[in-house]
Amino acid sequence: MTLAELAQHLGATLVGDGAMSPKRLASLTSAGPDDLSFLMPGKPADTDAGALIVSRAHPVDSTRHYLQVDDVYAAYAAASQHMDPAPAQALGVHPGAYVDPTAVIGEDVCIGPGAVIEAGVTVGDASVIGAHCTVGANSRIGRAVVLMARVTLYHGVTLGDRCRIHSGAVIGADGFGFAPSADGWQKIHQLGGVTLGDDCEVGANTCIDRGALDDTRLGQGVKIDDQVMIAHNCVIGDRTAIAACVGMAGSTVLGANCTVGGASGFTGHITLCDNVHIGAMTLVAGDIRAPGAYAGGVQGARPMRSWKKNVARFNQLDELARRLLALEKRQNETKE
Amino acid sequence: MTLAELAQHLGATLVGDGAMSPKRLASLTSAGPDDLSFLMPGKPADTDAGALIVSRAHPVDSTRHYLQVDDVYAAYAAASQHMDPAPAQALGVHPGAYVDPTAVIGEDVCIGPGAVIEAGVTVGDASVIGAHCTVGANSRIGRAVVLMARVTLYHGVTLGDRCRIHSGAVIGADGFGFAPSADGWQKIHQLGGVTLGDDCEVGANTCIDRGALDDTRLGQGVKIDDQVMIAHNCVIGDRTAIAACVGMAGSTVLGANCTVGGASGFTGHITLCDNVHIGAMTLVAGDIRAPGAYAGGVQGARPMRSWKKNVARFNQLDELARRLLALEKRQNETKE
Amino acid sequence: MTLAELAQHLGATLVGDGAMSPKRLASLTSAGPDDLSFLMPGKPADTDAGALIVSRAHPVDSTRHYLQVDDVYAAYAAASQHMDPAPAQALGVHPGAYVDPTAVIGEDVCIGPGAVIEAGVTVGDASVIGAHCTVGANSRIGRAVVLMARVTLYHGVTLGDRCRIHSGAVIGADGFGFAPSADGWQKIHQLGGVTLGDDCEVGANTCIDRGALDDTRLGQGVKIDDQVMIAHNCVIGDRTAIAACVGMAGSTVLGANCTVGGASGFTGHITLCDNVHIGAMTLVAGDIRAPGAYAGGVQGARPMRSWKKNVARFNQLDELARRLLALEKRQNETKE
């Protein structure tokens, strides 16, 4: 792709040679004279990049080529799509795939070696099912969906259009439901499914369990990082983004346009409104009804010796507080 | 299955038409006139369900059919098994499976496409090995075990009867054992195996590592959720249940009938007695010798601004406590 | 292997019958007269083991055979390699594997059933690719590398010599990069790769994401446990070891010879120097510039009732501290 073509895609003003075809989109540090890079406003242009995406206010010169844009970060995101060297999968059904004759496969679909498509499945046009994926019975996959290699969908899973699911993700495994009984735990079979809206992304080795009765549901444009665990009956609002290693216990309801920091947890059966932002490694243990930023836990690493003393004090905290209040009271009495 | 048949399975008293055959077991909200739902005691019967599991004390009428039971939740659990629409796997060994000729396969076994059964493996009667599972050499799988698609057992893993292992689970990977040396970390090969008792369930993408010398062991009826990590040499007592995202470092010993909340951790080489219940996101760092409920960490999300102030104070906690004690002392001296 | 041969491999002094060939390397508790075990200095020799690795200072007798060594733990590690009963994979390319004709496969390589080797891949001599692994286009695998069953490498992943990757690991999935836009999150394609040095080990179900532009990089001899998440652009120094369930957000830089306790987190865009040791379940939220041991969070489980009181006080901590300081000030004023 030439700079002229890129300029058109990005709505950029080209300053320099439009015929240049950058070899790579690269970081400022690693970019060379054949590469394109991008410079966030206010940062120094300390780079050998032959071409640079810059803000419209940035001074240009003849030492390299420039693409001037309104929003550098958005232009970088758009350019990354056009310059992604990821190879395309071969069109068609690989002879090593196992496709049930009752499955309905759309046009221009790629199905990789070893993929298993069970009975009653539908796969929309232009979707890619990677090697060794399993798509359980009666699941429905929208158009232009990408399942990377080794994604597992259990039966009764629905994916909207343009979803992108990474390797190792498991969607539709049993929710963790057991009733106590005299003979130990009695399994509660999980009869619901999982439904994802359009444009969702699910990271590597993430789990989204099927609902106990109704479906576990993700809205439109939900983005989930790696190693996340979404338990049965969770509902996640549109465009909410969840960082890695988060765990959501059953029946957690997240609003739209929320963000959740890495390794946070939700105790389940709680509801968060729209536009809530949760810090990293926070255990959310109750409803949140007002938009805004929230956090919990004790962030930050301290030298081991002083940390140990503070933790010991934490375990005396109620007693210390009581003694403080008693002191206050005595002092007030003394005054009177 | 008709209501009359269900009533017999659940030990329920039928009030209404026993010939009705509910289409689904559904939640109160989503159930319609063709569906069965269940009503926990004390909850309002605000549902269109055509049939309802209720407690014996619940008033009945002719607007719908009722199954009256002693324990609604247990009856729901039992009904969920009878009304699970999950499709059964086809009996027999799929032609796309790789079964070593020395493996001993029981009767009425299903082995899915791509499954790999290595030398010396035994698979008990009525067990299901899903697509793309690998069962390592000399592993022993009991009767009526279910491995969902894409479960990996390394060599020397033993599963009791009726175990159920979800997709992405890895049982028997190397424990994390290295000896420091002048040349960096020297690997300690992990020579033990993993043994699970009967009736265990292991969630999606959970890891249970093999022992360094002896086996890592789970008792009878142990239930483990998704994304859990059980390190080498752990021993887990009968009927203990572990929620998602928990990590247990090596040689943790849990008693029987324990429950562990999500995202909790165990620092390893510690022992917990029976009937211990650990709250979510707790780091258990020492033995627990008395049954009961325990928790740690700082639960709850707070507005970011006030949370930040409290965390800053946490890092002064020992100093604050010392100043409090000094004040107390001075006040006592003043009095005297 | 006989005791005489083992003695030679371990640099041990043999006391007893060098012709004995131990059946197993076993723990003190489970070892019998046919087995070898090891005794750490200062521990009681309460074992039926027929042969024992001991320190040179340990008294020997004729009740069993002894291997006397300088460093018992290192000798145990070395012995574990020689006595590992793990079966070797069959040499050659399994007929059920899918190897692209443009891939360059070294000598003495094992490629298991269902493995997928895409275009332009190179696999070094004596490497093992387990069943159902996928190796993405243009990835380069060094010599004597072991991929256990069901490892996924995306395209453009480089593994040094003697790396060992466990089942379920995903290396090279997309980093979690999205730019906010009026239409929701806009994907930032991840154009970098992942590079591992020689002698790295990666645990089961661990994820290492590809870089946004440059590679995510692990140095030489890095050891990573199960269920770990390494986000895009992280750089990990030589011989650093990371325990299970750790999450590192994007662009975290760890120095060499660090250790990270289980379930810890890194907030990203931070740098730690060499020789830093982080305690379990710590959230590292800033740079660390001095070697040493650090921890954070509130370790330890407490009885639920007293823990709840302390947590409640934590949420008043800033207020309590202010009241303490006010008391101090008043008392000082009273004195004057």
PDB file of C-alpha atoms in Angstrom, chain C residues 52-260:
ATOM      1  CA  LEU C  52      19.453 -42.253  49.332  1.00  0.00           C
ATOM      2  CA  ILE C  53      21.100 -39.080  48.037  1.00  0.00           C
ATOM      3  CA  VAL C  54      22.650 -37.369  51.079  1.00  0.00           C
ATOM      4  CA  SER C  55      25.084 -34.591  51.886  1.00  0.00           C
ATOM      5  CA  ARG C  56      28.710 -35.500  52.340  1.00  0.00           C
ATOM      6  CA  ALA C  57      28.416 -34.869  56.090  1.00  0.00           C
ATOM      7  CA  HIS C  58      25.609 -37.383  56.501  1.00  0.00           C
ATOM      8  CA  PRO C  59      26.546 -40.617  58.328  1.00  0.00           C
ATOM      9  CA  VAL C  60      26.303 -43.723  56.158  1.00  0.00           C
ATOM     10  CA  ASP C  61      25.770 -47.358  57.106  1.00  0.00           C
ATOM     11  CA  SER C  62      25.135 -50.688  55.455  1.00  0.00           C
ATOM     12  CA  THR C  63      21.301 -50.630  55.819  1.00  0.00           C
ATOM     13  CA  ARG C  64      21.007 -48.991  52.417  1.00  0.00           C
ATOM     14  CA  HIS C  65      23.046 -47.514  49.543  1.00  0.00           C
ATOM     15  CA  TYR C  66      24.120 -43.870  49.534  1.00  0.00           C
ATOM     16  CA  LEU C  67      25.064 -41.229  46.989  1.00  0.00           C
ATOM     17  CA  GLN C  68      26.987 -38.506  48.816  1.00  0.00           C
ATOM     18  CA  VAL C  69      26.936 -35.091  47.126  1.00  0.00           C
ATOM     19  CA  ASP C  70      27.802 -31.461  47.780  1.00  0.00           C
ATOM     20  CA  ASP C  71      24.339 -30.094  47.022  1.00  0.00           C
ATOM     21  CA  VAL C  72      21.485 -32.525  47.680  1.00  0.00           C
ATOM     22  CA  TYR C  73      18.795 -30.449  45.970  1.00  0.00           C
ATOM     23  CA  ALA C  74      20.844 -29.952  42.798  1.00  0.00           C
ATOM     24  CA  ALA C  75      21.652 -33.663  42.758  1.00  0.00           C
ATOM     25  CA  TYR C  76      17.958 -34.480  43.119  1.00  0.00           C
ATOM     26  CA  ALA C  77      17.204 -32.161  40.187  1.00  0.00           C
ATOM     27  CA  ALA C  78      19.845 -33.892  38.067  1.00  0.00           C
ATOM     28  CA  ALA C  79      18.631 -37.358  39.075  1.00  0.00           C
ATOM     29  CA  SER C  80      15.045 -36.410  38.215  1.00  0.00           C
ATOM     30  CA  GLN C  81      16.077 -35.946  34.616  1.00  0.00           C
ATOM     31  CA  HIS C  82      17.689 -39.380  34.381  1.00  0.00           C
ATOM     32  CA  MET C  83      14.801 -41.162  36.081  1.00  0.00           C
ATOM     33  CA  ASP C  84      11.835 -39.476  34.392  1.00  0.00           C
ATOM     34  CA  PRO C  85       9.430 -42.192  33.201  1.00  0.00           C
ATOM     35  CA  ALA C  86       7.746 -39.845  30.697  1.00  0.00           C
ATOM     36  CA  PRO C  87       7.468 -41.697  27.390  1.00  0.00           C
ATOM     37  CA  ALA C  88       9.300 -40.310  24.351  1.00  0.00           C
ATOM     38  CA  GLN C  89       7.319 -39.322  21.278  1.00  0.00           C
ATOM     39  CA  ALA C  90       7.772 -41.361  18.129  1.00  0.00           C
ATOM     40  CA  LEU C  91      10.348 -39.887  15.719  1.00  0.00           C
ATOM     41  CA  GLY C  92       9.129 -38.497  12.428  1.00  0.00           C
ATOM     42  CA  VAL C  93       6.077 -36.742  11.097  1.00  0.00           C
ATOM     43  CA  HIS C  94       2.810 -38.470  12.029  1.00  0.00           C
ATOM     44  CA  PRO C  95       0.655 -39.135   8.944  1.00  0.00           C
ATOM     45  CA  GLY C  96      -2.159 -37.214  10.660  1.00  0.00           C
ATOM     46  CA  ALA C  97      -0.077 -34.015  10.840  1.00  0.00           C
ATOM     47  CA  TYR C  98      -0.489 -31.135   8.378  1.00  0.00           C
ATOM     48  CA  VAL C  99       2.893 -29.765   7.356  1.00  0.00           C
ATOM     49  CA  ASP C 100       3.027 -27.035   4.735  1.00  0.00           C
ATOM     50  CA  PRO C 101       5.468 -27.938   1.955  1.00  0.00           C
ATOM     51  CA  THR C 102       7.349 -24.672   2.451  1.00  0.00           C
ATOM     52  CA  ALA C 103       8.133 -25.487   6.090  1.00  0.00           C
ATOM     53  CA  VAL C 104      11.725 -26.489   6.807  1.00  0.00           C
ATOM     54  CA  ILE C 105      11.853 -29.359   9.276  1.00  0.00           C
ATOM     55  CA  GLY C 106      15.170 -30.360  10.937  1.00  0.00           C
ATOM     56  CA  GLU C 107      16.534 -33.820  11.658  1.00  0.00           C
ATOM     57  CA  ASP C 108      15.227 -36.169  14.340  1.00  0.00           C
ATOM     58  CA  VAL C 109      12.059 -34.161  14.763  1.00  0.00           C
ATOM     59  CA  CYS C 110       8.777 -35.589  16.139  1.00  0.00           C
ATOM     60  CA  ILE C 111       5.538 -34.086  14.861  1.00  0.00           C
ATOM     61  CA  GLY C 112       2.392 -35.523  16.451  1.00  0.00           C
ATOM     62  CA  PRO C 113      -1.057 -36.339  15.050  1.00  0.00           C
ATOM     63  CA  GLY C 114      -3.106 -33.330  14.043  1.00  0.00           C
ATOM     64  CA  ALA C 115      -0.228 -30.881  14.379  1.00  0.00           C
ATOM     65  CA  VAL C 116      -0.462 -27.982  11.910  1.00  0.00           C
ATOM     66  CA  ILE C 117       2.763 -26.427  10.605  1.00  0.00           C
ATOM     67  CA  GLU C 118       2.008 -23.459   8.398  1.00  0.00           C
ATOM     68  CA  ALA C 119       3.938 -21.896   5.529  1.00  0.00           C
ATOM     69  CA  GLY C 120       7.462 -20.664   6.034  1.00  0.00           C
ATOM     70  CA  VAL C 121       7.950 -22.269   9.446  1.00  0.00           C
ATOM     71  CA  THR C 122      11.342 -23.650  10.461  1.00  0.00           C
ATOM     72  CA  VAL C 123      11.687 -26.359  13.100  1.00  0.00           C
ATOM     73  CA  GLY C 124      15.178 -27.080  14.453  1.00  0.00           C
ATOM     74  CA  ASP C 125      16.769 -30.495  14.891  1.00  0.00           C
ATOM     75  CA  ALA C 126      15.553 -32.813  17.633  1.00  0.00           C
ATOM     76  CA  SER C 127      12.460 -30.730  18.383  1.00  0.00           C
ATOM     77  CA  VAL C 128       9.121 -32.249  19.357  1.00  0.00           C
ATOM     78  CA  ILE C 129       5.789 -30.807  18.193  1.00  0.00           C
ATOM     79  CA  GLY C 130       2.996 -32.493  20.155  1.00  0.00           C
ATOM     80  CA  ALA C 131      -0.417 -33.578  18.969  1.00  0.00           C
ATOM     81  CA  HIS C 132      -2.736 -30.801  17.813  1.00  0.00           C
ATOM     82  CA  CYS C 133      -0.162 -28.044  18.083  1.00  0.00           C
ATOM     83  CA  THR C 134      -0.499 -25.225  15.579  1.00  0.00           C
ATOM     84  CA  VAL C 135       2.598 -23.346  14.479  1.00  0.00           C
ATOM     85  CA  GLY C 136       1.654 -20.187  12.607  1.00  0.00           C
ATOM     86  CA  ALA C 137       3.212 -18.970   9.389  1.00  0.00           C
ATOM     87  CA  ASN C 138       6.854 -17.922   9.440  1.00  0.00           C
ATOM     88  CA  SER C 139       7.400 -18.957  13.045  1.00  0.00           C
ATOM     89  CA  ARG C 140      10.862 -20.210  13.902  1.00  0.00           C
ATOM     90  CA  ILE C 141      11.404 -22.993  16.403  1.00  0.00           C
ATOM     91  CA  GLY C 142      14.945 -23.701  17.608  1.00  0.00           C
ATOM     92  CA  ARG C 143      16.678 -27.004  18.299  1.00  0.00           C
ATOM     93  CA  ALA C 144      15.558 -29.499  20.942  1.00  0.00           C
ATOM     94  CA  VAL C 145      12.403 -27.508  21.635  1.00  0.00           C
ATOM     95  CA  VAL C 146       9.438 -29.390  23.125  1.00  0.00           C
ATOM     96  CA  LEU C 147       5.866 -28.293  22.458  1.00  0.00           C
ATOM     97  CA  MET C 148       3.601 -30.556  24.495  1.00  0.00           C
ATOM     98  CA  ALA C 149       0.209 -31.460  23.000  1.00  0.00           C
ATOM     99  CA  ARG C 150      -2.060 -28.612  21.991  1.00  0.00           C
ATOM    100  CA  VAL C 151       0.237 -25.595  22.053  1.00  0.00           C
ATOM    101  CA  THR C 152      -0.718 -22.702  19.777  1.00  0.00           C
ATOM    102  CA  LEU C 153       1.850 -20.422  18.235  1.00  0.00           C
ATOM    103  CA  TYR C 154       0.428 -17.674  16.056  1.00  0.00           C
ATOM    104  CA  HIS C 155       2.415 -16.447  13.046  1.00  0.00           C
ATOM    105  CA  GLY C 156       5.775 -14.761  13.530  1.00  0.00           C
ATOM    106  CA  VAL C 157       6.727 -16.392  16.843  1.00  0.00           C
ATOM    107  CA  THR C 158      10.380 -17.247  17.529  1.00  0.00           C
ATOM    108  CA  LEU C 159      11.447 -19.812  20.125  1.00  0.00           C
ATOM    109  CA  GLY C 160      15.106 -20.290  21.078  1.00  0.00           C
ATOM    110  CA  ASP C 161      16.768 -23.655  21.572  1.00  0.00           C
ATOM    111  CA  ARG C 162      15.601 -26.068  24.255  1.00  0.00           C
ATOM    112  CA  CYS C 163      12.406 -24.165  25.061  1.00  0.00           C
ATOM    113  CA  ARG C 164       9.652 -26.263  26.608  1.00  0.00           C
ATOM    114  CA  ILE C 165       6.030 -25.149  26.214  1.00  0.00           C
ATOM    115  CA  HIS C 166       3.137 -26.833  27.999  1.00  0.00           C
ATOM    116  CA  SER C 167      -0.315 -27.724  26.754  1.00  0.00           C
ATOM    117  CA  GLY C 168      -2.817 -24.991  26.245  1.00  0.00           C
ATOM    118  CA  ALA C 169      -0.237 -22.225  26.068  1.00  0.00           C
ATOM    119  CA  VAL C 170      -1.012 -19.579  23.454  1.00  0.00           C
ATOM    120  CA  ILE C 171       1.917 -17.530  22.181  1.00  0.00           C
ATOM    121  CA  GLY C 172       1.348 -14.656  19.818  1.00  0.00           C
ATOM    122  CA  ALA C 173      -2.344 -13.886  20.230  1.00  0.00           C
ATOM    123  CA  ASP C 174      -3.299 -10.276  19.631  1.00  0.00           C
ATOM    124  CA  GLY C 175      -2.397  -7.788  22.308  1.00  0.00           C
ATOM    125  CA  PHE C 176      -5.417  -5.983  23.740  1.00  0.00           C
ATOM    126  CA  GLY C 177      -5.236  -2.772  21.787  1.00  0.00           C
ATOM    127  CA  PHE C 178      -8.209  -0.621  20.878  1.00  0.00           C
ATOM    128  CA  ALA C 179      -8.592   3.062  20.130  1.00  0.00           C
ATOM    129  CA  PRO C 180     -11.760   4.771  21.345  1.00  0.00           C
ATOM    130  CA  SER C 181     -13.886   6.188  18.559  1.00  0.00           C
ATOM    131  CA  ALA C 182     -17.377   7.529  18.019  1.00  0.00           C
ATOM    132  CA  ASP C 183     -18.382   4.047  16.779  1.00  0.00           C
ATOM    133  CA  GLY C 184     -16.999   2.191  19.796  1.00  0.00           C
ATOM    134  CA  TRP C 185     -13.603   0.534  20.080  1.00  0.00           C
ATOM    135  CA  GLN C 186     -11.486   0.495  16.938  1.00  0.00           C
ATOM    136  CA  LYS C 187      -9.105  -2.452  16.788  1.00  0.00           C
ATOM    137  CA  ILE C 188      -5.375  -1.765  16.701  1.00  0.00           C
ATOM    138  CA  HIS C 189      -3.918  -4.658  14.752  1.00  0.00           C
ATOM    139  CA  GLN C 190      -0.950  -6.181  16.500  1.00  0.00           C
ATOM    140  CA  LEU C 191       1.921  -6.254  14.019  1.00  0.00           C
ATOM    141  CA  GLY C 192       4.786  -7.367  16.247  1.00  0.00           C
ATOM    142  CA  GLY C 193       5.622 -10.938  17.143  1.00  0.00           C
ATOM    143  CA  VAL C 194       6.907 -12.808  20.183  1.00  0.00           C
ATOM    144  CA  THR C 195      10.526 -13.847  20.753  1.00  0.00           C
ATOM    145  CA  LEU C 196      11.690 -16.264  23.429  1.00  0.00           C
ATOM    146  CA  GLY C 197      15.369 -16.846  24.164  1.00  0.00           C
ATOM    147  CA  ASP C 198      16.951 -20.239  24.731  1.00  0.00           C
ATOM    148  CA  ASP C 199      15.961 -22.504  27.629  1.00  0.00           C
ATOM    149  CA  CYS C 200      12.633 -20.858  28.405  1.00  0.00           C
ATOM    150  CA  GLU C 201       9.793 -22.870  29.934  1.00  0.00           C
ATOM    151  CA  VAL C 202       6.152 -21.764  29.586  1.00  0.00           C
ATOM    152  CA  GLY C 203       3.430 -23.370  31.712  1.00  0.00           C
ATOM    153  CA  ALA C 204       0.062 -24.817  30.784  1.00  0.00           C
ATOM    154  CA  ASN C 205      -2.626 -22.397  29.610  1.00  0.00           C
ATOM    155  CA  THR C 206      -0.271 -19.417  29.789  1.00  0.00           C
ATOM    156  CA  CYS C 207      -0.688 -16.610  27.233  1.00  0.00           C
ATOM    157  CA  ILE C 208       2.051 -14.426  25.794  1.00  0.00           C
ATOM    158  CA  ASP C 209       0.583 -11.840  23.446  1.00  0.00           C
ATOM    159  CA  ARG C 210       2.323 -10.514  20.340  1.00  0.00           C
ATOM    160  CA  GLY C 211       3.637  -6.967  20.379  1.00  0.00           C
ATOM    161  CA  ALA C 212       1.748  -4.033  18.921  1.00  0.00           C
ATOM    162  CA  LEU C 213       4.703  -3.068  16.693  1.00  0.00           C
ATOM    163  CA  ASP C 214       7.882  -4.588  18.144  1.00  0.00           C
ATOM    164  CA  ASP C 215       8.072  -8.098  19.588  1.00  0.00           C
ATOM    165  CA  THR C 216       7.118  -9.093  23.088  1.00  0.00           C
ATOM    166  CA  ARG C 217      10.401 -10.559  24.369  1.00  0.00           C
ATOM    167  CA  LEU C 218      11.584 -13.102  26.917  1.00  0.00           C
ATOM    168  CA  GLY C 219      15.311 -13.433  27.565  1.00  0.00           C
ATOM    169  CA  GLN C 220      17.374 -16.572  28.152  1.00  0.00           C
ATOM    170  CA  GLY C 221      16.286 -19.155  30.680  1.00  0.00           C
ATOM    171  CA  VAL C 222      13.035 -17.443  31.657  1.00  0.00           C
ATOM    172  CA  LYS C 223      10.676 -19.788  33.523  1.00  0.00           C
ATOM    173  CA  ILE C 224       6.925 -19.135  33.545  1.00  0.00           C
ATOM    174  CA  ASP C 225       4.360 -21.203  35.409  1.00  0.00           C
ATOM    175  CA  ASP C 226       0.757 -22.021  34.417  1.00  0.00           C
ATOM    176  CA  GLN C 227      -2.106 -19.570  33.797  1.00  0.00           C
ATOM    177  CA  VAL C 228       0.170 -16.557  33.429  1.00  0.00           C
ATOM    178  CA  MET C 229      -0.719 -13.652  31.130  1.00  0.00           C
ATOM    179  CA  ILE C 230       2.056 -11.626  29.501  1.00  0.00           C
ATOM    180  CA  ALA C 231       0.574  -8.727  27.557  1.00  0.00           C
ATOM    181  CA  HIS C 232       1.907  -7.060  24.426  1.00  0.00           C
ATOM    182  CA  ASN C 233       5.304  -5.389  24.452  1.00  0.00           C
ATOM    183  CA  CYS C 234       6.424  -6.855  27.770  1.00  0.00           C
ATOM    184  CA  VAL C 235      10.154  -7.529  28.078  1.00  0.00           C
ATOM    185  CA  ILE C 236      11.390 -10.079  30.605  1.00  0.00           C
ATOM    186  CA  GLY C 237      15.037 -10.362  31.561  1.00  0.00           C
ATOM    187  CA  ASP C 238      17.236 -13.450  31.590  1.00  0.00           C
ATOM    188  CA  ARG C 239      16.537 -16.144  34.174  1.00  0.00           C
ATOM    189  CA  THR C 240      13.534 -14.380  35.657  1.00  0.00           C
ATOM    190  CA  ALA C 241      10.959 -16.815  37.078  1.00  0.00           C
ATOM    191  CA  ILE C 242       7.226 -16.068  37.269  1.00  0.00           C
ATOM    192  CA  ALA C 243       4.825 -18.163  39.359  1.00  0.00           C
ATOM    193  CA  ALA C 244       1.298 -19.116  38.351  1.00  0.00           C
ATOM    194  CA  CYS C 245      -1.657 -16.799  37.725  1.00  0.00           C
ATOM    195  CA  VAL C 246       0.455 -13.644  37.331  1.00  0.00           C
ATOM    196  CA  GLY C 247      -0.837 -10.943  34.974  1.00  0.00           C
ATOM    197  CA  MET C 248       1.445  -8.396  33.346  1.00  0.00           C
ATOM    198  CA  ALA C 249      -0.201  -5.501  31.563  1.00  0.00           C
ATOM    199  CA  GLY C 250       1.292  -4.084  28.380  1.00  0.00           C
ATOM    200  CA  SER C 251       4.852  -2.756  28.219  1.00  0.00           C
ATOM    201  CA  THR C 252       5.894  -4.057  31.630  1.00  0.00           C
ATOM    202  CA  VAL C 253       9.679  -4.463  31.691  1.00  0.00           C
ATOM    203  CA  LEU C 254      11.150  -6.920  34.185  1.00  0.00           C
ATOM    204  CA  GLY C 255      14.868  -7.144  34.802  1.00  0.00           C
ATOM    205  CA  ALA C 256      17.049 -10.238  34.953  1.00  0.00           C
ATOM    206  CA  ASN C 257      17.108 -12.715  37.845  1.00  0.00           C
ATOM    207  CA  CYS C 258      13.791 -11.547  39.238  1.00  0.00           C
ATOM    208  CA  THR C 259      11.175 -13.779  40.858  1.00  0.00           C
ATOM    209  CA  VAL C 260       7.458 -13.011  40.904  1.00  0.00           C
TER     210      VAL C 260
END
